[in-house]
Short mmCIF file of C-alpha atoms and ligand atoms in Angstrom, two decimals:
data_model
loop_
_atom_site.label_atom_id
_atom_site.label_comp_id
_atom_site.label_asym_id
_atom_site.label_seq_id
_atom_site.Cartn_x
_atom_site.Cartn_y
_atom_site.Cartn_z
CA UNK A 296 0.00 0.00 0.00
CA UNK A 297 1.33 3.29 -0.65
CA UNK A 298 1.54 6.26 1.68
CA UNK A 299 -1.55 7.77 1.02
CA UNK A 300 -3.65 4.79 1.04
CA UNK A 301 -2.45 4.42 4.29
CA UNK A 302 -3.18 7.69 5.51
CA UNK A 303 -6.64 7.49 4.15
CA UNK A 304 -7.56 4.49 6.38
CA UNK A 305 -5.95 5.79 9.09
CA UNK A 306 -8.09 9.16 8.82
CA UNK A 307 -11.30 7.24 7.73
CA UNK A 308 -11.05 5.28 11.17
CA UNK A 309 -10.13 8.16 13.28
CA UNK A 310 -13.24 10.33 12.17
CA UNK A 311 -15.17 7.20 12.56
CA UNK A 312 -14.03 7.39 16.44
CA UNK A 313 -15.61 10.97 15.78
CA UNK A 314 -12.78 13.09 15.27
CA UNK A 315 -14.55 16.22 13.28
CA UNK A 316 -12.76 19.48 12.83
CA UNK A 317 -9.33 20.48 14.37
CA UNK A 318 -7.99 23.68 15.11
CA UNK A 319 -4.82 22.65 16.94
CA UNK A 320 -2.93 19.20 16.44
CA UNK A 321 -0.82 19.34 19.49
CA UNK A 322 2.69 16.68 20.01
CA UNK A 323 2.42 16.30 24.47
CA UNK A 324 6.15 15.65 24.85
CA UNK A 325 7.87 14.40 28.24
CA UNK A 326 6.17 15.22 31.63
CA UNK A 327 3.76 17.41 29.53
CA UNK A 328 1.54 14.34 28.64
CA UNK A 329 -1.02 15.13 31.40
CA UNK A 330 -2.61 18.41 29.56
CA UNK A 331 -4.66 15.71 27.19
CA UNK A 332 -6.20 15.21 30.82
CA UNK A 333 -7.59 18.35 31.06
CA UNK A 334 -9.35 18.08 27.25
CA UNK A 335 -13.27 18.21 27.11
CA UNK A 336 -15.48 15.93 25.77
CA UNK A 337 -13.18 13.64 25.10
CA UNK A 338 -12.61 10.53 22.61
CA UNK A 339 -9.67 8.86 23.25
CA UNK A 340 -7.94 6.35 21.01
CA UNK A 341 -5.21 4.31 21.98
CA UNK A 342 -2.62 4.78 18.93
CA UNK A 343 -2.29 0.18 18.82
CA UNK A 344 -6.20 0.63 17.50
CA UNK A 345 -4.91 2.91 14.91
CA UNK A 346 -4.50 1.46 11.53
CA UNK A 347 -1.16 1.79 10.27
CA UNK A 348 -0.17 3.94 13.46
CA UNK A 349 2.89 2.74 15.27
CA UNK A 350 2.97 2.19 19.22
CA UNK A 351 5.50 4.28 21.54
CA UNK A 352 7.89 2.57 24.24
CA UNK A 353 9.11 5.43 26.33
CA UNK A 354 7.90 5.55 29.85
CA UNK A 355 5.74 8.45 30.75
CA UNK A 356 4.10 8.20 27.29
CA UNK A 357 0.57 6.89 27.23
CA UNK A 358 0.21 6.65 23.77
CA UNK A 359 -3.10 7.74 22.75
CA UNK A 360 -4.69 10.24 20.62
CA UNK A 361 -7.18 12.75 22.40
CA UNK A 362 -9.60 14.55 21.20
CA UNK A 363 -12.00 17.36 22.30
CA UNK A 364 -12.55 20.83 23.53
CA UNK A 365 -9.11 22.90 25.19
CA UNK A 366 -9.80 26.32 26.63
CA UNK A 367 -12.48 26.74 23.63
CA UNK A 368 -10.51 25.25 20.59
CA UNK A 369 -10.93 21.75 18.78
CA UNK A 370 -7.82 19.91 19.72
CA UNK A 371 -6.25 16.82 18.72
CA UNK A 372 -3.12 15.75 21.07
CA UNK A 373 -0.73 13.18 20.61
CA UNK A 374 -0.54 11.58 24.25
CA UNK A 375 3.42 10.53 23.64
CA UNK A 376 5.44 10.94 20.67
CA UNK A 377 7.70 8.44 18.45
CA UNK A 378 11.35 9.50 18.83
CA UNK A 379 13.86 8.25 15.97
CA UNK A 380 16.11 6.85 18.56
CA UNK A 381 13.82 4.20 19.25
CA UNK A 382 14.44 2.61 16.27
CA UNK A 383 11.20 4.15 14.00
CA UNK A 384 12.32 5.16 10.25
CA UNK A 385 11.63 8.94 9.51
CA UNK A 386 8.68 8.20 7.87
CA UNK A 387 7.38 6.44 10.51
CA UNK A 388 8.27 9.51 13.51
CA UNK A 389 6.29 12.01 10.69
CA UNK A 390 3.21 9.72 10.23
CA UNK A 391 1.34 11.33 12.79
CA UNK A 392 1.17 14.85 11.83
CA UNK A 393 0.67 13.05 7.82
CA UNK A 394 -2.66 12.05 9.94
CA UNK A 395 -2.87 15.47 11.59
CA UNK A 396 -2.67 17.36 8.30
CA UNK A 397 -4.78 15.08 6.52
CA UNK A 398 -7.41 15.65 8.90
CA UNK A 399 -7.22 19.10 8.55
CA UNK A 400 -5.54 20.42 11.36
CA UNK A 401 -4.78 24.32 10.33
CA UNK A 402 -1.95 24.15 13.09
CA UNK A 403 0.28 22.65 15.53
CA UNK A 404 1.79 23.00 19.04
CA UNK A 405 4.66 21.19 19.58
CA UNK A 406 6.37 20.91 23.12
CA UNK A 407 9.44 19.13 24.27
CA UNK A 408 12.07 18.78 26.42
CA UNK A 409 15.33 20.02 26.32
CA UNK A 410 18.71 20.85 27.86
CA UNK A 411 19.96 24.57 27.63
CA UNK A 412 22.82 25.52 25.87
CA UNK A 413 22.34 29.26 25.93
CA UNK A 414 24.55 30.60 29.01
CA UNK A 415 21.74 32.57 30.16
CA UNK A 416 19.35 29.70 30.58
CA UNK A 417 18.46 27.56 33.50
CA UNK A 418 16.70 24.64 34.48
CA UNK A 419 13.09 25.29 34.56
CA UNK A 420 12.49 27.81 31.99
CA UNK A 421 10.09 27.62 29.05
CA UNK A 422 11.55 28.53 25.70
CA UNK A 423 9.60 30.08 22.89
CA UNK A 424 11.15 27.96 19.42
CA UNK A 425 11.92 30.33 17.15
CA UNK A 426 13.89 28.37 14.83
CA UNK A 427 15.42 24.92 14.80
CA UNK A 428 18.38 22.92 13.23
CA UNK A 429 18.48 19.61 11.90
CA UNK A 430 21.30 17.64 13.40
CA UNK A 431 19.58 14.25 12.85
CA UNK A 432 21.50 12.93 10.22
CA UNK A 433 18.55 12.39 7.78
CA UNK A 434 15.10 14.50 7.14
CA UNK A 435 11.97 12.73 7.21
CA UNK A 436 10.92 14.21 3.28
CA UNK A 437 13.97 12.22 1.61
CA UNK A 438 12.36 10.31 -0.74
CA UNK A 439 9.84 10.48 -3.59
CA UNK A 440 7.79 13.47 -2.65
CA UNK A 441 3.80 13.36 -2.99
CA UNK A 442 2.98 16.20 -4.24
CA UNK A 443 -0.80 16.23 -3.17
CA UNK A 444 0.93 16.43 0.69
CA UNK A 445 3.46 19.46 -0.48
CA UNK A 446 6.10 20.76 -2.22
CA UNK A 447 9.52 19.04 -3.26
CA UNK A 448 11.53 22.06 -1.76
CA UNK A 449 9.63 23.17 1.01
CA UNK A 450 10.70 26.96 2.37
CA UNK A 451 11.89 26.67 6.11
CA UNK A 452 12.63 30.52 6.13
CA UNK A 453 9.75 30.58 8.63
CA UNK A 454 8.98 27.34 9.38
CA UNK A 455 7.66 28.88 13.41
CA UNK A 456 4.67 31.15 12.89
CA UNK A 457 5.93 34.74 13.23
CA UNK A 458 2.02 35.67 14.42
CA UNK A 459 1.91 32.89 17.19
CA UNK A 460 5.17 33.66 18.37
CA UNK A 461 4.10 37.51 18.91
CA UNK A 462 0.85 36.39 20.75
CA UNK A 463 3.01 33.56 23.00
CA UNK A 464 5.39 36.23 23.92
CA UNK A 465 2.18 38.69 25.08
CA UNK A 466 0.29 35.60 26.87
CA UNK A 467 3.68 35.04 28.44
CA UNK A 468 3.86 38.25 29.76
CA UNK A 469 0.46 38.95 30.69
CA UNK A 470 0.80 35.15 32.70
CA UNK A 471 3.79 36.98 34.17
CA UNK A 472 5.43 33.77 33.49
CA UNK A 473 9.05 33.89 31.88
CA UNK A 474 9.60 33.43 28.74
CA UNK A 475 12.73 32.30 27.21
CA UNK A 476 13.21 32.42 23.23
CA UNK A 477 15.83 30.72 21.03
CA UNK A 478 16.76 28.18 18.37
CA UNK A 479 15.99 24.30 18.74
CA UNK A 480 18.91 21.89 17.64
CA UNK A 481 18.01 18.35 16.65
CA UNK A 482 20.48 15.31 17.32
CA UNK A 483 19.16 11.77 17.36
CA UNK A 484 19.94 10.86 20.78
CA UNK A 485 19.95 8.25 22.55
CA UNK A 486 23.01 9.48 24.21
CA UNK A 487 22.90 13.10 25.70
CA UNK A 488 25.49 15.02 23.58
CA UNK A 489 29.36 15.01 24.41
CA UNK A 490 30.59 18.75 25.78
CA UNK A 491 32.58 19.14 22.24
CA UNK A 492 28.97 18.93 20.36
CA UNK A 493 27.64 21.00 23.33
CA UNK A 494 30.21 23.83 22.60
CA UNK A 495 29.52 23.10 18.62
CA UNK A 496 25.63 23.48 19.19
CA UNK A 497 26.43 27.53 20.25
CA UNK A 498 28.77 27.70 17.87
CA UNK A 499 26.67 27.33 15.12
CA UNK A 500 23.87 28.93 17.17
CA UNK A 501 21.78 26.14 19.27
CA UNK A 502 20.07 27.74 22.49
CA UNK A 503 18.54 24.17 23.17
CA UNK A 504 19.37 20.50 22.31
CA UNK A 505 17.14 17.59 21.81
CA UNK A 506 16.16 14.32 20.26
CA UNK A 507 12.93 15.17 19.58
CA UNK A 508 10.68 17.90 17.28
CA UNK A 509 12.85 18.52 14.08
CA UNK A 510 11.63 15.98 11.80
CA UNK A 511 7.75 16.60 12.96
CA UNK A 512 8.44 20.68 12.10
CA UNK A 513 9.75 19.38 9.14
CA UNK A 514 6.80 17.77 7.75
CA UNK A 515 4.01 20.26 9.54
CA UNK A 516 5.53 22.85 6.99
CA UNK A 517 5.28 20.85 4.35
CA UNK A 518 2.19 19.88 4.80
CA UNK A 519 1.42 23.68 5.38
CA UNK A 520 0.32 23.95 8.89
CA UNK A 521 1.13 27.10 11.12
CA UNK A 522 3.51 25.73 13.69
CA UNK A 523 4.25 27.06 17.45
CA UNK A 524 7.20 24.97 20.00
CA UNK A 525 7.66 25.66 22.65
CA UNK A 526 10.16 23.86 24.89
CA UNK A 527 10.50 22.98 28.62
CA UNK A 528 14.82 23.75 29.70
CA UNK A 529 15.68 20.32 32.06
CA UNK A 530 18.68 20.93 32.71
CA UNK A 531 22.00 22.51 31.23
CA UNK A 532 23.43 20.78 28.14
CA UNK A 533 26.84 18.60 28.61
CA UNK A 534 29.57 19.90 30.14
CA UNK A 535 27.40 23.05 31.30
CA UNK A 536 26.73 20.71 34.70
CA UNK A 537 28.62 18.23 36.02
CA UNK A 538 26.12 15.33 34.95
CA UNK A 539 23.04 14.26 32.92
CA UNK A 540 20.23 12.15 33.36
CA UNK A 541 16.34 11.13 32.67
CA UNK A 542 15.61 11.42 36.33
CA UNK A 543 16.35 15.13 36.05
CA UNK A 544 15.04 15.93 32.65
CA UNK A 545 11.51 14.40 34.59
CA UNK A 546 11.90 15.99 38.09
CA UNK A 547 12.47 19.18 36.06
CA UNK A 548 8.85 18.58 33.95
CA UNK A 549 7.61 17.94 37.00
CA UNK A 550 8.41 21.10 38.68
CA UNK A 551 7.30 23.38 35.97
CA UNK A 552 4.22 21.81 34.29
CA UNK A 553 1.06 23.83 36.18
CA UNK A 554 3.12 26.81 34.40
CA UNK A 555 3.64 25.03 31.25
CA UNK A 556 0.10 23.75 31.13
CA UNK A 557 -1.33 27.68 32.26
CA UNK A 558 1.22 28.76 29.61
CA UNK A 559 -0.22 26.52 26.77
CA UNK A 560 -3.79 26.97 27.98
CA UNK A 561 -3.84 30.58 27.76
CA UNK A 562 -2.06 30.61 24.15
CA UNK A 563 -5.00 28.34 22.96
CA UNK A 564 -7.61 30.98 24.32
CA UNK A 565 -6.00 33.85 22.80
CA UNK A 566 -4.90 32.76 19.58
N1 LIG B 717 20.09 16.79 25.44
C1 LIG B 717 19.25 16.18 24.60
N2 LIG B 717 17.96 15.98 24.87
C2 LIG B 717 17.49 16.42 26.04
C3 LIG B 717 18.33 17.06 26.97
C4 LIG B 717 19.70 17.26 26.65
O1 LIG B 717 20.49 17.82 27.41
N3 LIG B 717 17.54 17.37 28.04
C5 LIG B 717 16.29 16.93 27.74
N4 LIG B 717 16.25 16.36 26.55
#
């Protein structure tokens, strides 16, 4: 079956769970998973139902698609993500926003978590994405393009919505919640970076690092949806701190999500 045909059953069976119209697809990454909880009205599908959807193996992912009503907008979150360090293909990280786009999403809020590399950053804070690089080795839209789903060469000049950013920044402040902003930097994980990448990463420009987010920007845009990221700062990138590990990266989502979730609610209302 090709790409497309497996899209459309995957769509067909979603709006048969009675998915209708989305405003905001939204990617829940680590600790943030719980804001799904909050959605009303909601149909949940566990992603092993899903035709042709894969099934995530990171802890504190439940792995589910929610939908329903968030502070007045027609949401559909992913409950857990699929990282390329598991072991997924490209193709198979990206299927999920296909799904989003091809229900006809308009736009997407991605979240994640990251470790700072900007000096100025520290454990805790929320970062407004303004831009990202791709440090994963690969991007998801190598291969034969489909040209229904978008263009060959898609234009990443602005692949973060200048408009959302300029309400987040305003909802930030009127929150009275700080608000970090900066450039996202891909790797593929699963190790946490080495202090020579670390020191490369501001080099070229990184404020954050991850493993996550890059390739599903990647294929929003193409698929011409408005995107927004925003990401939660764990912990200072390698060699910034003496150690790193999960523990902290949680402990750190942990601490911070009521103002990540107030954060993200608000934005929803307002934009
Ligand atoms: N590096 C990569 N991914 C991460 C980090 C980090 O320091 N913190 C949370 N996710």
């Amino acid at each position: 079956m090709t790409l497309m045909e497996n899209l459309e059953e995957t769509v067909l069976y979603i709006k048969n769970h009675g998915v209708k119209e989305i405003d905001f697809a939204l990617i829940l990454g680590s600790g943030l998973g719980e804001l799904a909880d909050e959605i009303q009205d909601a149909v949940k599908i566990p992603y092993d139902k899903i035709p042709h959807f894969p099934v995530s193996t990171v802890q504190g992912h439940a792995g589910q698609l929610v939908y329903g009503t968030l502070s007045g907008k027609k949401v559909l979150a992913m409950q857990g993500r699929f990282h390329f360090y598991e072991g997924y293909s490209m193709e198979t990280v990206v299927y999920p926003v296909r799904v989003m786009a091809k229900l006809k999403a308009h736009s997407l809020l991605v979240t994640n978590a990251s470790g700072g590399v900007n000096k100025t950053f520290e454990p805790g804070d929320l970062m407004l994405i303004t831009d990202q690089i791709n440090h994963m080795g690969t991007n998801p839209l190598i291969g034969m393009n489909v040209d229904e789903m978008g263009p060959r060469f898609p234009d990443m000049s602005q692949a973060f919505d200048n408009a959302y950013q300029k309400t987040v920044v305003q909802v930030a402040e009127t929150l009275a919640i700080p608000l970090k902003t900066g450039t996202y930097m891909g790797f593929s994980g699963p190790t946490y970076e080495t202090p020579a990448e670390i020191r490369f990463a501001r080099s070229i420009g990184a404020d954050a690092v991850g493993m996550s987010t890059v390739p599903e920007v990647i294929v929003a845009v193409h698929s011409g949806l408005r995107v927004l990221g925003i990401s939660c700062i764990t912990n200072l990138a390698a060699g910034m701190q003496e150690t790193l590990n999960h523990e902290e990266v949680i402990e750190t989502t942990e601490r911070v999500k009521t103002d990540f979730k107030r954060l993200i609610k608000e934005i929803l209302m307002t934009i």
